[in-house]
Coordinates of C-alpha atoms and ligand atoms in Angstrom, one line a residue:
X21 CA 13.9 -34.2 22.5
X22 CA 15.7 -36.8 20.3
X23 CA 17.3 -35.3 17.7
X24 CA 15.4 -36.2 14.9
X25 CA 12.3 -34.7 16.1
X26 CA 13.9 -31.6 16.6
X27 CA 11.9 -29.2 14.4
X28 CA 14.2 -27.2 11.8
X29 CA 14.0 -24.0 13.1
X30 CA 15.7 -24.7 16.2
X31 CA 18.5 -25.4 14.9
X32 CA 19.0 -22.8 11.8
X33 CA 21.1 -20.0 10.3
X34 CA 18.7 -17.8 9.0
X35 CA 19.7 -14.7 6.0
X36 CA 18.1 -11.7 5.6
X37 CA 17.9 -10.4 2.2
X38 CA 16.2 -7.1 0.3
X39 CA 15.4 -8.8 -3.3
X40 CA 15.8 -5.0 -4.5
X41 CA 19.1 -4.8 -3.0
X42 CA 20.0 -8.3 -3.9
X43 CA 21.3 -9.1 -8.1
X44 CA 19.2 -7.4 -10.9
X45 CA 18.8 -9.7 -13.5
X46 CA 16.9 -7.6 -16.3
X47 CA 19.2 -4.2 -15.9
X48 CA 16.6 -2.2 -14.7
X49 CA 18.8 -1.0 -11.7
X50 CA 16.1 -2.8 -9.3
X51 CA 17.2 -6.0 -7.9
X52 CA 14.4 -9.0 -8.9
X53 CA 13.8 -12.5 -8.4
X54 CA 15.3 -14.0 -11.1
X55 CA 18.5 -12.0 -10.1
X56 CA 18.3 -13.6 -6.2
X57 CA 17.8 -17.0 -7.9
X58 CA 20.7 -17.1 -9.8
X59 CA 22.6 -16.2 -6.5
X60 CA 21.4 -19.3 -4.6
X61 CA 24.3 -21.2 -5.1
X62 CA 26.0 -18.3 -3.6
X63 CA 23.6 -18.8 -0.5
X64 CA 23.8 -22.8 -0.2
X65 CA 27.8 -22.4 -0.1
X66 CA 27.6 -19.7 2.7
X67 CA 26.3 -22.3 4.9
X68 CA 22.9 -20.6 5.7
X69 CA 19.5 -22.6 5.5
X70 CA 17.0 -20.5 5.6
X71 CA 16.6 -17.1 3.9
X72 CA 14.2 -14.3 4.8
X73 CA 12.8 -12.3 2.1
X74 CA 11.6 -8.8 2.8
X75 CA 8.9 -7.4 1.2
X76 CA 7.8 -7.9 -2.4
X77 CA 4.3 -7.1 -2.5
X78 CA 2.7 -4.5 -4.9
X79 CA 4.0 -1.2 -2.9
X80 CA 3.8 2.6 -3.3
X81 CA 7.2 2.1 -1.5
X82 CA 6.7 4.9 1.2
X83 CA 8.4 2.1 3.7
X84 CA 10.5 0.1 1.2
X85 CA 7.3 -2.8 0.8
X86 CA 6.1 -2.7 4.4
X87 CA 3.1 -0.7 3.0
X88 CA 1.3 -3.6 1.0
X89 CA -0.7 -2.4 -1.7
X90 CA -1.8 -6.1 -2.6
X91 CA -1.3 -8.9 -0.5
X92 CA -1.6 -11.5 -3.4
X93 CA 0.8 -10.4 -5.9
X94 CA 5.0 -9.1 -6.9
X95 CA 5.6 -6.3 -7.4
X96 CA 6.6 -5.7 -11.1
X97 CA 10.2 -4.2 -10.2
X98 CA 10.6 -7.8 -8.6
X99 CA 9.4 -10.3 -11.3
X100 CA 6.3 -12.0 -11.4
X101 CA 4.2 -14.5 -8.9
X102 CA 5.5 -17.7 -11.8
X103 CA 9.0 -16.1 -10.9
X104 CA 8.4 -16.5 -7.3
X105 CA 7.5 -19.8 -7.2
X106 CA 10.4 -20.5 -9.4
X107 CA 12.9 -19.1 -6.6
X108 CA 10.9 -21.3 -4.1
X109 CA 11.2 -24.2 -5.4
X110 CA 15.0 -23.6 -6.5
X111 CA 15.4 -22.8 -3.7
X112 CA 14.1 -26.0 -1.8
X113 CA 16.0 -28.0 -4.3
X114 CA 19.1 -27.0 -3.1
X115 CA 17.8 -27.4 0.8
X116 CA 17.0 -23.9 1.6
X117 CA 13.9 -22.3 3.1
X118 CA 12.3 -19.3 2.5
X119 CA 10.2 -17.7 4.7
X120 CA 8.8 -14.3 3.8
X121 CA 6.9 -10.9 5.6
X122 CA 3.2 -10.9 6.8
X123 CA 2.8 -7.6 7.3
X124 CA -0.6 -8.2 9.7
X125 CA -0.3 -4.9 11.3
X126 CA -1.4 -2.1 8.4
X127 CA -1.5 -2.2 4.5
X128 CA -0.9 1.0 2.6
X129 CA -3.0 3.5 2.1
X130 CA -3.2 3.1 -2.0
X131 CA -4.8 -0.4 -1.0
X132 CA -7.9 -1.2 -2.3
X133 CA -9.7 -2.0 1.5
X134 CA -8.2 1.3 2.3
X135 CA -9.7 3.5 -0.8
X136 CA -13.2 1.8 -0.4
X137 CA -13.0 2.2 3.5
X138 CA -12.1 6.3 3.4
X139 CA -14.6 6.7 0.1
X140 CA -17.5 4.4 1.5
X141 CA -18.7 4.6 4.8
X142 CA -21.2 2.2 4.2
X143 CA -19.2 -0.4 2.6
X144 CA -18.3 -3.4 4.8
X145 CA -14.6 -2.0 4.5
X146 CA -15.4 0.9 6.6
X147 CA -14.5 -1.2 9.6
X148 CA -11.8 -2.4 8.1
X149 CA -9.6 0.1 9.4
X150 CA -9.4 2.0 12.7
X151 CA -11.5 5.3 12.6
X152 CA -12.5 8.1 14.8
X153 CA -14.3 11.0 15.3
X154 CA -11.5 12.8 17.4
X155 CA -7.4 12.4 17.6
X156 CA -7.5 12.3 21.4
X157 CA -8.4 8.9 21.6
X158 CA -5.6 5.7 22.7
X159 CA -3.2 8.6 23.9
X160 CA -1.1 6.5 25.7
X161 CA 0.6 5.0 22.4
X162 CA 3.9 6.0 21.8
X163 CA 4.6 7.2 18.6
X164 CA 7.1 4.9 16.8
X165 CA 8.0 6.6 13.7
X166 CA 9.3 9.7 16.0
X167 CA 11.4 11.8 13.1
X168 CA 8.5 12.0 11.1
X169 CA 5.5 11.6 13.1
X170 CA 3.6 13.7 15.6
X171 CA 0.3 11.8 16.2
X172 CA -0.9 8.0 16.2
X173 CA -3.7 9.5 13.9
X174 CA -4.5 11.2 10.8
X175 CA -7.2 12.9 9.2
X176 CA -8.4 11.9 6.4
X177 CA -10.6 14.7 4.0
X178 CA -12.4 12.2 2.2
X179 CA -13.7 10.1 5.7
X180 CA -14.0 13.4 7.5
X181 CA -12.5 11.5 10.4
X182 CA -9.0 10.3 11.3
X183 CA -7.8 6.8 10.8
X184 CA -5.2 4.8 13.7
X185 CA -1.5 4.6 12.4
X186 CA 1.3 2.7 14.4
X187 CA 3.7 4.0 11.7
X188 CA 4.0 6.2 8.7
X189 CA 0.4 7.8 8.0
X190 CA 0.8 6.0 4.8
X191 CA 0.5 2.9 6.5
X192 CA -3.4 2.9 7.9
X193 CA -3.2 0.3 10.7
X194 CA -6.5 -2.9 10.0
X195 CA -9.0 -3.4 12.5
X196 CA -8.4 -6.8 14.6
X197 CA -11.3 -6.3 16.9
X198 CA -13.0 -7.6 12.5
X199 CA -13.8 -10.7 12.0
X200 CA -13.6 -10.1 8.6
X201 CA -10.0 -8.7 8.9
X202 CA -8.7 -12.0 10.8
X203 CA -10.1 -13.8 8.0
X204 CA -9.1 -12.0 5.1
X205 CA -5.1 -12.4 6.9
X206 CA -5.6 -16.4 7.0
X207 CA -6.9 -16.1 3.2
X208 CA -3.2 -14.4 2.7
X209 CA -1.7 -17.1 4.5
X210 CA -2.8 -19.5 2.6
X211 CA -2.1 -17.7 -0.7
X212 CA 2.0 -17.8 0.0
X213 CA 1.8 -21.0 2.0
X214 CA 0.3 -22.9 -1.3
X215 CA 3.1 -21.5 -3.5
X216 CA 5.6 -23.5 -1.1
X217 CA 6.9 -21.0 1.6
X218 CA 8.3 -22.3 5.0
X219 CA 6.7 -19.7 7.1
X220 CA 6.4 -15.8 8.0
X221 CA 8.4 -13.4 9.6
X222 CA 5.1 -11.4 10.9
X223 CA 5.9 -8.1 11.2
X224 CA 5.0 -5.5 14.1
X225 CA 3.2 -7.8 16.2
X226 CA 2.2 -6.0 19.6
X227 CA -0.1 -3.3 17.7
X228 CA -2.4 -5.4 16.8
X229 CA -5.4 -4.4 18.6
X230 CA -5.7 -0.9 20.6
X231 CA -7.8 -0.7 24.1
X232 CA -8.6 2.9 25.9
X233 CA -5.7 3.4 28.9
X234 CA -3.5 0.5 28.3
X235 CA -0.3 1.6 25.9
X236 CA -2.0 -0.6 23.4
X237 CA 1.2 -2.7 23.0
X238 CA 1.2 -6.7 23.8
X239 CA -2.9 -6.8 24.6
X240 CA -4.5 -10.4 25.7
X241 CA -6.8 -9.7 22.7
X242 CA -3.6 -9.2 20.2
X243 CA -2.2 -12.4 21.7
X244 CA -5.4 -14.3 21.3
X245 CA -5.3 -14.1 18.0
X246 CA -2.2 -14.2 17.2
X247 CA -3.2 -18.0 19.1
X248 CA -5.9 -17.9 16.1
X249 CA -3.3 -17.7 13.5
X250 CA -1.1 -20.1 15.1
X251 CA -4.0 -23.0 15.5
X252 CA -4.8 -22.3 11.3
X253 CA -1.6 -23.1 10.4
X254 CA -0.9 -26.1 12.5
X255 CA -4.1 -27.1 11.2
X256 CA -3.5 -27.0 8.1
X257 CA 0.0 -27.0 7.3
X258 CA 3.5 -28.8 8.5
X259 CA 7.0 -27.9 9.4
X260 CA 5.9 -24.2 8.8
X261 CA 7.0 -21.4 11.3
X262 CA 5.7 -18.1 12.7
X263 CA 8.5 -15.8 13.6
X264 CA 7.2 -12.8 16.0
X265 CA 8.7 -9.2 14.9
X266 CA 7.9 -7.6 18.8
X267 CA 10.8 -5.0 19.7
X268 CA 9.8 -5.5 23.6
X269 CA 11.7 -6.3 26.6
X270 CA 12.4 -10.3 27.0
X271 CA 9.2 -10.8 29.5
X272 CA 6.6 -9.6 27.1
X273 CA 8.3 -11.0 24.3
X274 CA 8.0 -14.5 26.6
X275 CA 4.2 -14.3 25.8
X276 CA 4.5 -14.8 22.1
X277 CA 5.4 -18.0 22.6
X278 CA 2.6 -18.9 24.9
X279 CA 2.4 -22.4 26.0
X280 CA 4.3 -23.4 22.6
X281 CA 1.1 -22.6 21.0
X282 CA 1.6 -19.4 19.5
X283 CA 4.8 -18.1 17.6
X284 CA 7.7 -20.8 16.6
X285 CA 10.5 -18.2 17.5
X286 CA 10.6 -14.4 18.0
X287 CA 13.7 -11.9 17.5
X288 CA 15.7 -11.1 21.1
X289 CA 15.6 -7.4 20.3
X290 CA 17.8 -6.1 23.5
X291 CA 20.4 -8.5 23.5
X292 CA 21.3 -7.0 20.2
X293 CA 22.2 -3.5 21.6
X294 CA 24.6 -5.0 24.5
X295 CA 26.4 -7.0 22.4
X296 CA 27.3 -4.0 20.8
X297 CA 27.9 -2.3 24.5
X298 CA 30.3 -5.9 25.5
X299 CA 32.2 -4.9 22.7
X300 CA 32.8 -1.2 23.2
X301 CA 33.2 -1.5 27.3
X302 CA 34.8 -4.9 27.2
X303 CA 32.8 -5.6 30.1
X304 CA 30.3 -8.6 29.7
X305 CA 28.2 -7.4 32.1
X306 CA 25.7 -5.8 29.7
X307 CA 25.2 -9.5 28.6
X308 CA 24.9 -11.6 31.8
X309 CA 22.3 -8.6 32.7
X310 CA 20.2 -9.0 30.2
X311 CA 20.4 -12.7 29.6
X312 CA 19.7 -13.2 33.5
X313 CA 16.2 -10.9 32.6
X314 CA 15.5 -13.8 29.8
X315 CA 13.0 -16.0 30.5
X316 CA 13.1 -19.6 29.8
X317 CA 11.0 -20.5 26.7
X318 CA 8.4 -23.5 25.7
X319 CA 10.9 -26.1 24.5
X320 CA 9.4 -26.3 20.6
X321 CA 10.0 -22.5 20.7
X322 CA 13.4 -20.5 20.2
X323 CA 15.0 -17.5 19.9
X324 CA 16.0 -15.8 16.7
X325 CA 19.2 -13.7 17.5
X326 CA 20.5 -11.0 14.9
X327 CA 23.7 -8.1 15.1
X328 CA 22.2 -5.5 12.4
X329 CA 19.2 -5.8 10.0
X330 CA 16.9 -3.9 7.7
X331 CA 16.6 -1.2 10.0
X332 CA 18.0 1.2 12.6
X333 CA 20.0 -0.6 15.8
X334 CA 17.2 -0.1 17.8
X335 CA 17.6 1.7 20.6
X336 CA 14.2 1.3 22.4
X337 CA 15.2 -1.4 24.7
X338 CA 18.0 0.1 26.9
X339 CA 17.9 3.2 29.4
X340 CA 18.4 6.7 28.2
X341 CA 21.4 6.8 29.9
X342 CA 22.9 4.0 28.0
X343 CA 21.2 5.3 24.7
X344 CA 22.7 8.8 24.6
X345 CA 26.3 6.4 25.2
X346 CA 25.5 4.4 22.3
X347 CA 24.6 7.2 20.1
X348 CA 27.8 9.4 21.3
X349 CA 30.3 5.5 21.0
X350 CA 28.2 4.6 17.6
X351 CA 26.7 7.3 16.3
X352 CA 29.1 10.3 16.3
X353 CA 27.0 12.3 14.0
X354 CA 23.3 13.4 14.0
X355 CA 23.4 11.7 10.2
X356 CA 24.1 8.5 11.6
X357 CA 21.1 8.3 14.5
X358 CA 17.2 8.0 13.6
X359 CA 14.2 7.8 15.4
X360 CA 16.0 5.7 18.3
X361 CA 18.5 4.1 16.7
X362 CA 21.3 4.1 14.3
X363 CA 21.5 3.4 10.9
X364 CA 24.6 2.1 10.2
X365 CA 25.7 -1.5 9.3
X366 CA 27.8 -3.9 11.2
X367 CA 31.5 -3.4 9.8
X368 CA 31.6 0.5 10.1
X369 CA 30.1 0.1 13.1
X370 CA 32.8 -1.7 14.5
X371 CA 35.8 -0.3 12.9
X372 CA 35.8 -2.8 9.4
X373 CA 38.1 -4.6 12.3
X374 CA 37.8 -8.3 11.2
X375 CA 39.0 -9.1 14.7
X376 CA 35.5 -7.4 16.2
X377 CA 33.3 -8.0 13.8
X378 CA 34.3 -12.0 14.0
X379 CA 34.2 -11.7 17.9
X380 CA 30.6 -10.1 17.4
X381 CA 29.2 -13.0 15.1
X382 CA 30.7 -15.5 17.6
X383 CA 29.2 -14.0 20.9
X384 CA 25.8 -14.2 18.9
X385 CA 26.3 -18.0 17.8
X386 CA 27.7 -18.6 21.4
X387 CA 24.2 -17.6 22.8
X388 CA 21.1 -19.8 22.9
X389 CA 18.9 -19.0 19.8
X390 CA 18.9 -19.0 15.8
X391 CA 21.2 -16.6 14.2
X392 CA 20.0 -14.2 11.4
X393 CA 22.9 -12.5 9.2
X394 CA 21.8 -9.5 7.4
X395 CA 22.6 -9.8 3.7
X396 CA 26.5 -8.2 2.9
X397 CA 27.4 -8.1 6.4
X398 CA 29.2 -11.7 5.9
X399 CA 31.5 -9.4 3.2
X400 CA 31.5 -6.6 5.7
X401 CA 29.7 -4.1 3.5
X402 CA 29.8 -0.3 4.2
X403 CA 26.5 1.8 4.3
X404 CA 25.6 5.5 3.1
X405 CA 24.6 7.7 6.0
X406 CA 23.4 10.3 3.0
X407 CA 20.8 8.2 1.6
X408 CA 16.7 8.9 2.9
X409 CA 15.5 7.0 6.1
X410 CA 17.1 3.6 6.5
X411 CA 18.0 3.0 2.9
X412 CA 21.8 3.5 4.0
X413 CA 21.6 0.1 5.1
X414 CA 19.6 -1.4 2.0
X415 CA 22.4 -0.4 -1.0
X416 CA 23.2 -3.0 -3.7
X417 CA 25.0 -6.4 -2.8
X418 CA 28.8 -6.1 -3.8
X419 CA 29.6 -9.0 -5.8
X420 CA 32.4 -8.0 -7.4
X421 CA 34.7 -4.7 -8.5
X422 CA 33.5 -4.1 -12.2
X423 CA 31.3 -1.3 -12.6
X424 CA 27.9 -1.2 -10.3
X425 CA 29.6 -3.7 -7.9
X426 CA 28.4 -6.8 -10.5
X427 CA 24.5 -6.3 -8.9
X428 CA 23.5 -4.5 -12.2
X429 CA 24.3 -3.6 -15.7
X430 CA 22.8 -0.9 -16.0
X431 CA 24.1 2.6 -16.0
X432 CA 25.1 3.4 -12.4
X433 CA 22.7 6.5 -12.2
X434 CA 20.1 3.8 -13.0
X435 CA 20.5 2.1 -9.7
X436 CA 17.7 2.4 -7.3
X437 CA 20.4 3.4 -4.6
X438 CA 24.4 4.2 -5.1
X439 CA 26.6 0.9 -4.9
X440 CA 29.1 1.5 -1.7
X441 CA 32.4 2.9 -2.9
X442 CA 34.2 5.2 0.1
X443 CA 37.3 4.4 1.3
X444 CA 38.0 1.1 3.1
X445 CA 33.8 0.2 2.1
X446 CA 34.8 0.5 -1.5
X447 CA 33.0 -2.4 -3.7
X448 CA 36.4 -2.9 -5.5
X449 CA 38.2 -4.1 -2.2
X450 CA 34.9 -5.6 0.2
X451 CA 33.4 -7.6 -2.7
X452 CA 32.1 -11.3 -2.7
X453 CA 34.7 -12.4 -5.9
X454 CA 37.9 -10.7 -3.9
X455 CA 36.6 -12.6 -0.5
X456 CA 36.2 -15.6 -2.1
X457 CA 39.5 -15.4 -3.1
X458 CA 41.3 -15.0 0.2
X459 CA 41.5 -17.7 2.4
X460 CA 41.9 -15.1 5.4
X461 CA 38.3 -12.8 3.9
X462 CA 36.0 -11.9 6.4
X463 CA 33.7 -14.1 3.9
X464 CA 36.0 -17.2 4.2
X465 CA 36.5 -16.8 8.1
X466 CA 32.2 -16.5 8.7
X467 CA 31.7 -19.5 6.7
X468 CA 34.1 -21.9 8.7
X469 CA 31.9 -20.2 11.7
X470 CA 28.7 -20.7 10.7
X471 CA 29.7 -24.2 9.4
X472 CA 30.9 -24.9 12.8
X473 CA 28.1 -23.2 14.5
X474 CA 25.7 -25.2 12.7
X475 CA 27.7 -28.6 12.5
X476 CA 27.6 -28.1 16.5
X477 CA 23.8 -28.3 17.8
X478 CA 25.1 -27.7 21.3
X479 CA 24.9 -23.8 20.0
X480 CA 21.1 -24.0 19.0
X481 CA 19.6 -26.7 21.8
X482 CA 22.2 -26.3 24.6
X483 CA 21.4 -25.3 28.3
X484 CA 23.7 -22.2 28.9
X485 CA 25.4 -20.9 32.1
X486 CA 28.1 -18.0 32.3
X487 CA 31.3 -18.8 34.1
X488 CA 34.6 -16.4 35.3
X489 CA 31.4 -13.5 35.9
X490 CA 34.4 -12.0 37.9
X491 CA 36.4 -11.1 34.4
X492 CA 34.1 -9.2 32.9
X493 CA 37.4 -8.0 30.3
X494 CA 36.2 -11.8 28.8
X495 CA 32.1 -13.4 28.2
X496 CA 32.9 -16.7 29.0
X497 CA 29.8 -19.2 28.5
X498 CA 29.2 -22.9 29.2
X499 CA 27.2 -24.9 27.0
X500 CA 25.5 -28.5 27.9
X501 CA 23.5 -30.8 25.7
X502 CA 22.6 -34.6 26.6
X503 CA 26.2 -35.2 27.5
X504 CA 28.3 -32.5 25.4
X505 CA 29.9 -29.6 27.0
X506 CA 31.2 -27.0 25.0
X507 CA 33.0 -23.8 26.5
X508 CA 32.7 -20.8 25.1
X509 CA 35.4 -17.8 26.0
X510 CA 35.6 -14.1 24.2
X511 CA 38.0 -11.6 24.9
X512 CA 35.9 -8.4 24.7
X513 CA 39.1 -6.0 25.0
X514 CA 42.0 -5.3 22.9
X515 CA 44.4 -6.6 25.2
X516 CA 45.5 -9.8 26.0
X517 CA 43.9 -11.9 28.5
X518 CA 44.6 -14.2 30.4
X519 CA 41.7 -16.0 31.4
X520 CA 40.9 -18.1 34.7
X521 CA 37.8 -20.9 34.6
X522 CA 37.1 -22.7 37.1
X523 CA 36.7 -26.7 35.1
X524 CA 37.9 -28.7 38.1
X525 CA 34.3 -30.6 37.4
X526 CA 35.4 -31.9 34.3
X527 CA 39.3 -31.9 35.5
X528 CA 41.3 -33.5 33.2
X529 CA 38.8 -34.0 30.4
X530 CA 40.3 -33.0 26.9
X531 CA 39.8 -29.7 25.5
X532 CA 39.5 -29.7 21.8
X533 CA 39.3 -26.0 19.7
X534 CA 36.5 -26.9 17.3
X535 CA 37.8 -24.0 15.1
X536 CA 40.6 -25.0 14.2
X537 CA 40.2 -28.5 15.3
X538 CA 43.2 -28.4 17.1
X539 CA 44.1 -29.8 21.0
X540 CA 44.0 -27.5 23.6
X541 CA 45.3 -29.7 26.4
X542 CA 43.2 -30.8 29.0
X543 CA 40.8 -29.2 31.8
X544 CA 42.4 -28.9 35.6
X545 CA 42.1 -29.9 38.9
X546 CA 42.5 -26.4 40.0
X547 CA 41.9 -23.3 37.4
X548 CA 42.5 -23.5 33.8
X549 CA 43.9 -20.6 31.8
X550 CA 42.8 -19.8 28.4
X551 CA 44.8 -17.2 26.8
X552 CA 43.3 -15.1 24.7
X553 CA 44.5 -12.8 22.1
X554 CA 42.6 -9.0 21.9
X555 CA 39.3 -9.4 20.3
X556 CA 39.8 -13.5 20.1
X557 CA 37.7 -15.8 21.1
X558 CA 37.7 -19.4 21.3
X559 CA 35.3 -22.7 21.3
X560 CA 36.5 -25.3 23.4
X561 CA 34.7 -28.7 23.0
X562 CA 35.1 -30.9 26.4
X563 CA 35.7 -34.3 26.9
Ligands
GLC611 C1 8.8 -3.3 10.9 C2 9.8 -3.3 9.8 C3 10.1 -1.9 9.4 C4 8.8 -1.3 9.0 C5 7.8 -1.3 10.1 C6 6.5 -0.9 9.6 O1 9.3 -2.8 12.1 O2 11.0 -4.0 10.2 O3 11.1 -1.9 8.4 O4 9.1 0.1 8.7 O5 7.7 -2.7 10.6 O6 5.9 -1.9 8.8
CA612 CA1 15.7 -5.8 -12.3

């Protein structure tokens, strides 16, 4: 593709942000949207150019906003829908997207479709929802929600019968096999779509639809119409996206982008648990495995690539063997492991080593795909193992070292979770104001990356192949575009290396490090040695 038509997202840094969690303008001790957009120059300067808001719907908040109680409005906590389309368009104004949840999957069981659908069996909402006679039915679902569910159904006093749930029983999963439920999601489209948003991140895809015998995950029927969706806003709308939320293995994922005519991008979940394995082992092999099991893609379609988000590291996607390691490397104690992961963030996770958690960000921006950063991972924030669910992960943005961390005024037993403030994770040291300050922060170092990350669209569009698969200590990866080549080598271990690629085809081709923007000699006839530092890596532009 020439580059101009290359769509946006291809080539995109996307941030993940919990408006709760975020800046509370008004003191309440709840993050809002006034508080995010008076953060967004914050954003802009970080380099990132698309930001993903979680979500803000009216919520009973049994899972943090993923249980919609009204798909058309804020909640009050947050601001108001005038706010809203005051941070969109701030936002655009300064060149960012925003793309926000579609929650397609369930709403919450407070919602209005929900009451008249348990209350009213002859209202058309009955079949709005999943419902059954018995609990015996679809019994070879899995059970998601593992720590606090037994059973994919509930049963409801009111109904008499038991409504389908994928996740909490709060959560009431909508019937797809409605009409009337396809439409009513395409109404909700349009809503957020006309207030200026540049797409969804559509949560929980697979479940959409359930079938008797089949694990009712990935169906034809869920894909067709997810298709539906896909043709409605193409149809109607421009330079919008559809990013698929489908914790799978890389082959099924490979069908949400259907012939290019179904999701824009869709999360790699399991290259997200290797990395994390690389960097433990130092051993790439974890990464050339499950990269070699990745399917090539529909060329208007990519990959969305991410270290930690919102929720546990998902375990779900790697043996049982290789999950009891990661829980015994990661996860030392039972506080830190739920469901099948582990809820802890990226910079306790890997020692608060700058070293590591660098190397990690730069083996993710070294792959093909768009990079997501979770919100306070570029300032290498701490989490809070004693907090309910996953909300160890979701504490208030540190911003600074005055009292609450700068995210609130208000009295700190106010807050709507503890600011961070254990040893090394203290707010007054890992702090946006302190990084800012120091040229050598973990903030200052990720925004020459993702500037060079970005500036580079070899990363994003590039044809990938892994060389030097015999030194496993290092992930070495070539990168090709039209005529670029750009060499990517990481030193997974924390010793030295002295790594040995084979570049005798572009033998005596300069070598430029586009970090530091230095000369790195040239390529040889024979092999080239890169020496590498523990936990460095480096990005060698060629020729
Ligand atoms: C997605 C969200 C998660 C939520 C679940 C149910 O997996 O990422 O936070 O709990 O969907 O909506
Ligand atoms: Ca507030």
């Amino acid at each position: 593709m020439p580059q101009k038509e290359i769509p946006w997202y291809m080539n995109t840094i996307f941030y993940q942000i919990q408006i709760k969690a975020y800046c509370d303008s008004n003191n309440d001790g709840i993050g809002d949207i006034p508080g995010l957009i008076s953060k967004l120059d914050y954003i802009k300067d970080l380099g990132v150019e698309c930001i993903w808001i979680m979500p803000i719907y009216p919520s009973p908040m049994e899972d943090d906003g993923y249980d919609i109680a009204d798909y058309y409005g804020v909640h009050p906590d947050y601001g108001t829908l005038a706010d809203f389309k005051e941070l969109v368009d701030q936002a655009h104004q300064r060149g960012l997207r925003i793309i926000a949840d579609l929650v397609l999957n369930h709403t919450s069981d407070q919602h209005y479709w929900f009451q008249r659908s348990r209350t009213d069996p002859n209202s058309k909402y009955r079949n709005y929802y999943v419902w059954s006679d018995t609990d015996e039915k679809y019994a070879d679902a899995r059970i998601i929600f593992l720590d606090t569910e037994d059973s994919n159904w509930a049963f409801d006093e009111e109904a008499g019968m038991y409504y389908w749930h994928r996740f909490y029983s709060s959560q009431p999963d909508l019937n797809y096999d409605n009409p009337e439920v396809r439409m009513e999601m395409k109404k909700v489209m349009d809503f957020w779509l006309d207030l200026g948003i540049d797409g969804f991140r559509a949560d929980a895809v697979p479940y959409l639809i359930e079938r008797e015998g089949t694990n009712c995950e990935n169906l034809p029927e869920t894909h067709a119409i997810l298709k539906d969706f896909r043709a409605y806003l193409d149809a109607n709308y421009e330079d919008k996206i559809l990013l698929a939320e489908a914790n799978q293995w890389p082959e099924d994922v490979r069908q949400y982008f259907g012939e290019g005519d179904e999701f824009h991008m869709g999360f790699h979940f399991p290259v997200m648990p290797r990395i994390f394995m690389a960097l433990r082992k130092g051993d790439a092999s974890p990464i050339h495995w499950i990269m070699g099991k990745t399917p090539e893609i529909p060329n208007n379609t990519q990959w969305c690539t991410f270290l930690r988000n919102h929720d546990e590291l998902t375990l779900e996607m790697v043996t049982e063997e290789e999950r009891q390691w990661m829980w015994s490397e990661y996860a030392p104690e039972p506080r830190m492991r739920i469901n099948l992961g582990i809820r802890r963030r990226l910079a306790p996770l890997l020692d608060n080593d700058q070293r590591k958690i660098l190397l990690a960000n730069a083996l993710l921006y070294s792959l093909p795909g768009a990079p997501i950063i979770y919100y306070g991972d570029e300032i290498g924030m701490g989490d809070n193992i004693w907090l309910f669910d996953r909300n160890g992960v979701r504490t208030p943005m540190q911003w600074d070292a005055s009292i609450n961390a700068g995210f609130s005024d208000a009295p700190p037993e106010k807050l709507f979770a503890p600011v961070i403030d254990s040893q090394e994770h203290s707010y007054k040291e890992v702090n946006v104001k302190n990084e800012k300050q120091d040229p050598d922060s973990l903030l200052n170092k990720m925004k020459h990356l993702i500037k060079v990350r970005k500036t580079n669209p070899i990363f994003a569009l590039g044809e990938y192949e892994f060389l030097a698969k015999d030194q496993p200590e290092c992930l070495v990866i070539l990168r090709k575009y039209q005529d670029s080549c750009l060499l990517c080598a990481l030193n997974l271990t924390q010793t030295a290396q002295n790594l040995a690629v084979d570049l005798s085809n572009f033998k005596e081709s300069k070598l430029t490090d586009i970090i530091s923007d230095q000369d790195f000699g040239e390529a040889q006839s024979g092999i080239t040695i890169i020496e590498l530092s523990p936990y460095d890596f480096k990005w060698l532009s060629i020729g």
